[in-house]
């Protein structure tokens, strides 16, 4: 069986690679394969998962595609985007390419999703990605894990650093919420077992250790394993936003990682009976055992240290990623949205901004310059019903790139009236400091104004359409 493994250089992906490579042919995907060498049954390939072309190129003859990707850290020098919106693009690219290349199954590692009406942004993003991956007709097996206990990664190192560095703990209300911790080795075993399944439809499987625990119990048992006395005092009035500040300070992790994870602590994340599969869900390793294994492996130089983030690899490149989610009228197509945007720029710009469309080329001009500041070329080859793509071909405000990868896209999310307007790999000609203080801020302001107008139109037109549809004369 030929398996595509994303996140192969991460700590879960790296361990899963070791587990699968003896029995399967693995195509290991990373955005940077420097220092990666092919071996028996393992071929390393580079791909930027924000690029549909890159993903399609590495999916030839793949049977199962394993998706271990998060976007909680920036992938460009400047990112004007929420991680939820970047995650949605990544998942949609992946599922679209899998459909095009005839992949038989997708396996996705997510987190346990609580049965709550309103989810944190992090959990909402995980669930949206699961839905997007499963929306192209390919059976998707989602393994939903509790807090994964391993020597690297995100959640457990934060917990461990708090226990290790603090003389005492003040416990907010969220410390009494429950989770289902699971050892890294049990997650790897679970994923390996999921590979052997042959579901005909989408499935979600929860996995957790022998007992669910409160976060207070996790602190206590971690302290016991490391042999430390850790006094604790309840202070339930501490809000989540204050917890973010002190946890980030003590744990010494980036806010892009800490803040979304802490927001999820307001939920009880325990396994559901409807997602229970014997032999996979019931992971055998206790929490204390998993902590000891993680600490024993802390100094293991063979353990991959990078988590499954889409990470920045070229800090010298002045590239920009901007992703904004807008709401459009239900009657609009993506083509309508792209056309409206071009015309809207001229309308709101008055005499300041001029847009001109000639065949597939759109030019944007300011009165101070004789030549366009941006030239966009619509790609019919890379556009389809739910996505319109323009390549940024040049202009006074855009660096000329030999690879031609700078692009603007409009993309519908699932079967909704939500659209992502995204710029990828754009490199401005302005000095970086000047760009961040001027053009970058103007672009963000313009996109928010555009989203505000389309939302008003959506409310107005959708309301009129609903009244017309319910009118007896409309029948």
Coordinates of C-alpha atoms in Angstrom, one line a residue, residues 1 3-8 10-21 23-24 26 64-70 105-111 133 140-146 148 182-199 203-208 277-284 308:
X1 CA 0.0 0.0 0.0
X3 CA 0.8 6.1 1.8
X4 CA 1.2 9.8 1.7
X5 CA 2.3 11.2 5.1
X6 CA 2.1 14.9 5.7
X7 CA 3.8 16.3 8.8
X8 CA 6.4 13.6 8.4
X10 CA 6.9 16.5 13.1
X11 CA 7.0 14.5 16.3
X12 CA 3.8 12.6 15.6
X13 CA 4.5 12.2 11.9
X14 CA 8.1 11.1 12.5
X15 CA 7.0 8.4 14.9
X16 CA 4.2 7.3 12.7
X17 CA 6.7 7.1 9.8
X18 CA 8.8 4.6 11.8
X19 CA 5.7 2.6 12.6
X20 CA 4.5 2.3 9.0
X21 CA 7.6 2.1 6.9
X23 CA 4.9 -2.6 5.9
X24 CA 4.1 0.2 3.4
X26 CA 5.7 5.9 2.3
X64 CA -4.1 6.5 1.6
X65 CA -3.3 10.1 2.5
X66 CA -2.6 10.9 6.1
X67 CA -3.2 14.5 7.2
X68 CA -1.2 15.7 10.2
X69 CA -1.2 19.5 9.7
X70 CA -1.9 22.5 11.8
X105 CA -8.9 7.2 1.9
X106 CA -7.9 10.1 4.0
X107 CA -6.8 9.7 7.7
X108 CA -6.9 12.8 9.9
X109 CA -5.6 13.3 13.4
X110 CA -7.8 15.8 15.3
X111 CA -8.8 16.4 18.9
X133 CA -11.8 16.7 4.3
X140 CA -12.2 10.0 5.9
X141 CA -11.2 8.3 9.1
X142 CA -10.7 10.9 11.9
X143 CA -8.9 9.9 15.0
X144 CA -9.9 12.3 17.7
X145 CA -7.3 12.3 20.5
X146 CA -7.3 13.7 24.0
X148 CA -1.4 13.8 23.8
X182 CA -3.4 9.6 25.9
X183 CA 0.2 8.5 25.4
X184 CA 2.0 9.4 22.2
X185 CA 2.8 5.7 21.6
X186 CA -0.9 4.8 21.9
X187 CA -1.8 7.5 19.4
X188 CA 0.8 6.0 16.9
X189 CA -0.7 2.5 17.5
X190 CA -4.2 3.9 17.0
X191 CA -3.2 5.6 13.7
X192 CA -1.5 2.4 12.5
X193 CA -4.7 0.4 13.2
X194 CA -6.9 3.0 11.5
X195 CA -4.7 2.5 8.4
X196 CA -5.9 -1.1 8.2
X197 CA -9.6 -0.2 8.3
X198 CA -11.7 -0.1 5.2
X199 CA -14.7 2.2 6.0
X203 CA -16.0 8.0 10.5
X204 CA -14.8 9.6 13.7
X205 CA -13.0 7.6 16.4
X206 CA -12.1 8.9 19.8
X207 CA -8.9 7.7 21.6
X208 CA -8.0 8.3 25.2
X277 CA -14.1 1.6 18.7
X278 CA -12.8 -1.3 20.7
X279 CA -9.1 -1.9 20.2
X280 CA -8.5 1.7 19.2
X281 CA -10.3 4.0 21.5
X282 CA -9.3 2.3 24.7
X283 CA -5.6 3.2 24.9
X284 CA -3.9 1.2 27.7
X308 CA 3.0 19.3 12.6

